[in-house]
PDB file of C-alpha atoms in Angstrom:
ATOM      1  CA  UNK A   1       0.000   0.000   0.000  1.00 50.00           C
ATOM      2  CA  UNK A   2       0.980   3.580  -0.601  1.00 55.00           C
ATOM      3  CA  UNK A   3       1.587   5.186   2.779  1.00 58.00           C
ATOM      4  CA  UNK A   4       3.782   7.962   4.064  1.00 58.00           C
ATOM      5  CA  UNK A   5       3.892  10.114   7.164  1.00 64.00           C
ATOM      6  CA  UNK A   6       1.456  13.034   7.025  1.00 62.00           C
ATOM      7  CA  UNK A   7       4.393  15.461   7.075  1.00 68.00           C
ATOM      8  CA  UNK A   8       5.604  14.214   3.693  1.00 67.00           C
ATOM      9  CA  UNK A   9       2.113  14.324   2.150  1.00 65.00           C
ATOM     10  CA  UNK A  10       1.727  17.851   3.531  1.00 70.00           C
ATOM     11  CA  UNK A  11       5.052  18.884   2.018  1.00 74.00           C
ATOM     12  CA  UNK A  12       4.124  17.409  -1.359  1.00 69.00           C
ATOM     13  CA  UNK A  13       0.714  19.100  -1.211  1.00 70.00           C
ATOM     14  CA  UNK A  14       2.290  22.455  -0.317  1.00 75.00           C
ATOM     15  CA  UNK A  15       4.708  22.136  -3.233  1.00 72.00           C
ATOM     16  CA  UNK A  16       1.872  21.378  -5.644  1.00 67.00           C
ATOM     17  CA  UNK A  17      -0.240  24.286  -4.387  1.00 70.00           C
ATOM     18  CA  UNK A  18       2.680  26.697  -4.497  1.00 71.00           C
ATOM     19  CA  UNK A  19       3.299  25.703  -8.092  1.00 67.00           C
ATOM     20  CA  UNK A  20      -0.037  27.291  -9.076  1.00 67.00           C
ATOM     21  CA  UNK A  21       1.509  30.726  -8.614  1.00 69.00           C
ATOM     22  CA  UNK A  22       4.597  29.759 -10.605  1.00 68.00           C
ATOM     23  CA  UNK A  23       2.784  28.773 -13.804  1.00 64.00           C
ATOM     24  CA  UNK A  24       2.497  32.221 -15.369  1.00 65.00           C
ATOM     25  CA  UNK A  25       6.016  33.498 -14.611  1.00 72.00           C
ATOM     26  CA  UNK A  26       7.439  30.151 -15.731  1.00 68.00           C
ATOM     27  CA  UNK A  27       5.512  30.221 -19.000  1.00 64.00           C
ATOM     28  CA  UNK A  28       6.514  33.831 -19.686  1.00 68.00           C
ATOM     29  CA  UNK A  29      10.209  33.095 -19.143  1.00 68.00           C
ATOM     30  CA  UNK A  30      10.363  30.034 -21.353  1.00 66.00           C
ATOM     31  CA  UNK A  31      11.155  31.087 -24.894  1.00 61.00           C
ATOM     32  CA  UNK A  32      10.175  27.768 -26.464  1.00 61.00           C
ATOM     33  CA  UNK A  33       7.319  27.611 -28.961  1.00 73.00           C
ATOM     34  CA  UNK A  34       4.075  26.916 -27.082  1.00 71.00           C
ATOM     35  CA  UNK A  35       3.186  23.757 -29.058  1.00 73.00           C
ATOM     36  CA  UNK A  36       6.608  22.226 -28.437  1.00 77.00           C
ATOM     37  CA  UNK A  37       6.420  23.162 -24.765  1.00 78.00           C
ATOM     38  CA  UNK A  38       2.980  21.530 -24.557  1.00 78.00           C
ATOM     39  CA  UNK A  39       4.370  18.357 -26.128  1.00 79.00           C
ATOM     40  CA  UNK A  40       7.355  18.376 -23.749  1.00 83.00           C
ATOM     41  CA  UNK A  41       5.101  18.848 -20.710  1.00 83.00           C
ATOM     42  CA  UNK A  42       2.732  16.106 -21.925  1.00 82.00           C
ATOM     43  CA  UNK A  43       5.571  13.632 -22.474  1.00 84.00           C
ATOM     44  CA  UNK A  44       7.270  14.390 -19.129  1.00 87.00           C
ATOM     45  CA  UNK A  45       3.936  14.134 -17.293  1.00 87.00           C
ATOM     46  CA  UNK A  46       3.214  10.855 -19.070  1.00 86.00           C
ATOM     47  CA  UNK A  47       6.570   9.398 -18.025  1.00 89.00           C
ATOM     48  CA  UNK A  48       5.994  10.405 -14.396  1.00 89.00           C
ATOM     49  CA  UNK A  49       2.408   9.093 -14.510  1.00 87.00           C
ATOM     50  CA  UNK A  50       3.746   5.733 -15.682  1.00 88.00           C
ATOM     51  CA  UNK A  51       6.109   5.788 -12.685  1.00 89.00           C
ATOM     52  CA  UNK A  52       2.995   6.097 -10.487  1.00 85.00           C
ATOM     53  CA  UNK A  53       2.080   2.554 -11.468  1.00 85.00           C
ATOM     54  CA  UNK A  54       5.142   1.246  -9.605  1.00 87.00           C
ATOM     55  CA  UNK A  55       4.040   0.349  -6.057  1.00 84.00           C
ATOM     56  CA  UNK A  56       6.903   2.183  -4.352  1.00 83.00           C
ATOM     57  CA  UNK A  57       6.058   5.214  -2.226  1.00 78.00           C
ATOM     58  CA  UNK A  58       9.459   6.861  -2.753  1.00 83.00           C
ATOM     59  CA  UNK A  59       8.852   6.842  -6.503  1.00 86.00           C
ATOM     60  CA  UNK A  60       5.104   7.523  -6.406  1.00 81.00           C
ATOM     61  CA  UNK A  61       5.031  10.661  -4.237  1.00 79.00           C
ATOM     62  CA  UNK A  62       7.596  12.705  -6.240  1.00 84.00           C
ATOM     63  CA  UNK A  63       5.956  11.422  -9.431  1.00 86.00           C
ATOM     64  CA  UNK A  64       2.584  12.744  -8.235  1.00 82.00           C
ATOM     65  CA  UNK A  65       4.104  16.169  -7.675  1.00 80.00           C
ATOM     66  CA  UNK A  66       5.598  16.248 -11.177  1.00 85.00           C
ATOM     67  CA  UNK A  67       2.381  15.004 -12.798  1.00 84.00           C
ATOM     68  CA  UNK A  68       0.273  17.668 -11.063  1.00 80.00           C
ATOM     69  CA  UNK A  69       2.796  20.409 -11.857  1.00 80.00           C
ATOM     70  CA  UNK A  70       3.006  19.256 -15.479  1.00 82.00           C
ATOM     71  CA  UNK A  71      -0.779  19.209 -15.799  1.00 79.00           C
ATOM     72  CA  UNK A  72      -1.006  22.719 -14.369  1.00 79.00           C
ATOM     73  CA  UNK A  73       1.544  24.023 -16.855  1.00 78.00           C
ATOM     74  CA  UNK A  74      -0.182  22.090 -19.639  1.00 79.00           C
ATOM     75  CA  UNK A  75      -3.560  23.641 -18.790  1.00 77.00           C
ATOM     76  CA  UNK A  76      -1.960  27.078 -18.795  1.00 77.00           C
ATOM     77  CA  UNK A  77      -0.427  26.495 -22.233  1.00 76.00           C
ATOM     78  CA  UNK A  78      -3.703  25.166 -23.639  1.00 76.00           C
ATOM     79  CA  UNK A  79      -5.514  28.159 -22.117  1.00 75.00           C
ATOM     80  CA  UNK A  80      -3.031  30.544 -23.720  1.00 75.00           C
ATOM     81  CA  UNK A  81      -3.411  28.859 -27.103  1.00 75.00           C
ATOM     82  CA  UNK A  82      -7.187  28.963 -26.710  1.00 76.00           C
ATOM     83  CA  UNK A  83      -7.076  32.686 -25.884  1.00 75.00           C
ATOM     84  CA  UNK A  84      -5.172  33.312 -29.101  1.00 76.00           C
ATOM     85  CA  UNK A  85      -7.603  31.309 -31.261  1.00 79.00           C
ATOM     86  CA  UNK A  86     -10.994  32.547 -29.992  1.00 82.00           C
ATOM     87  CA  UNK A  87     -12.229  36.059 -30.849  1.00 85.00           C
ATOM     88  CA  UNK A  88     -12.496  38.327 -27.807  1.00 83.00           C
ATOM     89  CA  UNK A  89     -16.281  38.657 -27.926  1.00 85.00           C
ATOM     90  CA  UNK A  90     -16.660  34.871 -27.448  1.00 85.00           C
ATOM     91  CA  UNK A  91     -13.750  34.323 -25.071  1.00 82.00           C
ATOM     92  CA  UNK A  92     -15.581  34.584 -21.719  1.00 80.00           C
ATOM     93  CA  UNK A  93     -18.327  32.194 -22.770  1.00 85.00           C
ATOM     94  CA  UNK A  94     -15.873  29.752 -24.296  1.00 83.00           C
ATOM     95  CA  UNK A  95     -13.734  29.796 -21.138  1.00 79.00           C
ATOM     96  CA  UNK A  96     -16.791  29.089 -19.015  1.00 83.00           C
ATOM     97  CA  UNK A  97     -17.906  26.193 -21.214  1.00 86.00           C
ATOM     98  CA  UNK A  98     -14.416  24.672 -21.325  1.00 80.00           C
ATOM     99  CA  UNK A  99     -13.958  25.029 -17.568  1.00 79.00           C
ATOM    100  CA  UNK A 100     -17.325  23.419 -16.852  1.00 86.00           C
ATOM    101  CA  UNK A 101     -16.657  20.671 -19.384  1.00 84.00           C
ATOM    102  CA  UNK A 102     -13.260  19.957 -17.832  1.00 80.00           C
ATOM    103  CA  UNK A 103     -14.820  19.603 -14.378  1.00 81.00           C
ATOM    104  CA  UNK A 104     -17.588  17.338 -15.706  1.00 88.00           C
ATOM    105  CA  UNK A 105     -15.008  15.104 -17.352  1.00 84.00           C
ATOM    106  CA  UNK A 106     -12.816  15.095 -14.235  1.00 82.00           C
ATOM    107  CA  UNK A 107     -15.561  13.862 -11.880  1.00 87.00           C
ATOM    108  CA  UNK A 108     -16.102  10.362 -13.357  1.00 88.00           C
ATOM    109  CA  UNK A 109     -12.363   9.780 -13.716  1.00 86.00           C
ATOM    110  CA  UNK A 110     -11.722  10.750 -10.098  1.00 84.00           C
ATOM    111  CA  UNK A 111     -14.577   8.513  -8.903  1.00 88.00           C
ATOM    112  CA  UNK A 112     -13.175   5.661 -11.016  1.00 88.00           C
ATOM    113  CA  UNK A 113      -9.684   6.286  -9.639  1.00 85.00           C
ATOM    114  CA  UNK A 114     -11.024   6.183  -6.080  1.00 85.00           C
ATOM    115  CA  UNK A 115     -13.023   3.012  -6.700  1.00 88.00           C
ATOM    116  CA  UNK A 116     -10.096   1.164  -8.281  1.00 89.00           C
ATOM    117  CA  UNK A 117      -7.697   2.296  -5.562  1.00 84.00           C
ATOM    118  CA  UNK A 118     -10.115   1.051  -2.892  1.00 86.00           C
ATOM    119  CA  UNK A 119     -10.712  -2.311  -4.605  1.00 90.00           C
ATOM    120  CA  UNK A 120      -7.148  -2.980  -5.732  1.00 89.00           C
ATOM    121  CA  UNK A 121      -4.400  -0.400  -5.138  1.00 84.00           C
ATOM    122  CA  UNK A 122      -3.325   3.129  -5.962  1.00 81.00           C
ATOM    123  CA  UNK A 123      -0.729   1.692  -8.347  1.00 84.00           C
ATOM    124  CA  UNK A 124      -3.458  -0.044 -10.340  1.00 87.00           C
ATOM    125  CA  UNK A 125      -5.608   3.092 -10.354  1.00 86.00           C
ATOM    126  CA  UNK A 126      -2.621   5.109 -11.605  1.00 87.00           C
ATOM    127  CA  UNK A 127      -3.190   3.610 -15.050  1.00 89.00           C
ATOM    128  CA  UNK A 128      -6.135   6.028 -15.440  1.00 88.00           C
ATOM    129  CA  UNK A 129      -4.037   9.248 -15.400  1.00 85.00           C
ATOM    130  CA  UNK A 130      -1.269   7.453 -17.297  1.00 86.00           C
ATOM    131  CA  UNK A 131      -3.696   6.550 -20.076  1.00 88.00           C
ATOM    132  CA  UNK A 132      -5.195  10.034 -20.146  1.00 85.00           C
ATOM    133  CA  UNK A 133      -1.756  11.604 -20.406  1.00 83.00           C
ATOM    134  CA  UNK A 134      -0.779   9.253 -23.233  1.00 85.00           C
ATOM    135  CA  UNK A 135      -3.892  10.445 -25.092  1.00 86.00           C
ATOM    136  CA  UNK A 136      -2.979  14.078 -24.281  1.00 79.00           C
ATOM    137  CA  UNK A 137       0.570  13.538 -25.589  1.00 79.00           C
ATOM    138  CA  UNK A 138      -0.726  12.071 -28.833  1.00 83.00           C
ATOM    139  CA  UNK A 139      -3.196  14.970 -29.187  1.00 80.00           C
ATOM    140  CA  UNK A 140      -0.399  17.495 -28.595  1.00 74.00           C
ATOM    141  CA  UNK A 141       1.746  15.789 -31.224  1.00 76.00           C
ATOM    142  CA  UNK A 142      -1.118  15.772 -33.753  1.00 79.00           C
ATOM    143  CA  UNK A 143      -1.781  19.428 -32.950  1.00 72.00           C
ATOM    144  CA  UNK A 144       1.843  20.251 -33.740  1.00 70.00           C
ATOM    145  CA  UNK A 145       1.651  18.385 -37.054  1.00 72.00           C
ATOM    146  CA  UNK A 146      -1.603  20.142 -37.988  1.00 65.00           C
ATOM    147  CA  UNK A 147      -0.117  23.515 -37.053  1.00 62.00           C
ATOM    148  CA  UNK A 148       2.966  22.862 -39.222  1.00 61.00           C
ATOM    149  CA  UNK A 149       0.740  21.906 -42.168  1.00 59.00           C
ATOM    150  CA  UNK A 150      -1.352  25.101 -41.936  1.00 54.00           C
ATOM    151  CA  UNK A 151       1.646  27.448 -41.727  1.00 48.00           C
ATOM    152  CA  UNK A 152       3.229  28.157 -45.084  1.00 41.00           C
TER     153      UNK A 152
END
């Protein structure tokens, strides 16, 4: 089973929450093209999510931190790309719809994760975020290829 002293979970949680404030300055300082950065973040998050499937707490806890941080940066990049694509008069409504849709999609996956982790183990349930991040990585790669094809 995955277990650690509360102090270590608290430290990991504090690191993840503090990373929320670092997303914007980090994204502004990185000079890499946004699509390539999104692909890099998706691949790194996928690798760390696959490490979550190993039933070792010393691998799983740092991996969780990197997956959450990577997802936060990924959401920021996708949000920035979305802001650039949608006309300003539709932006607020589109942001609201996407935010609500994201939460509605998140709920069944989190319930499924909880159910699998209760029935089997957290390592078995970790295949859910790993699979989702593989899909996200493939989508980011396809997005890069489509973007290259449209630019002349």
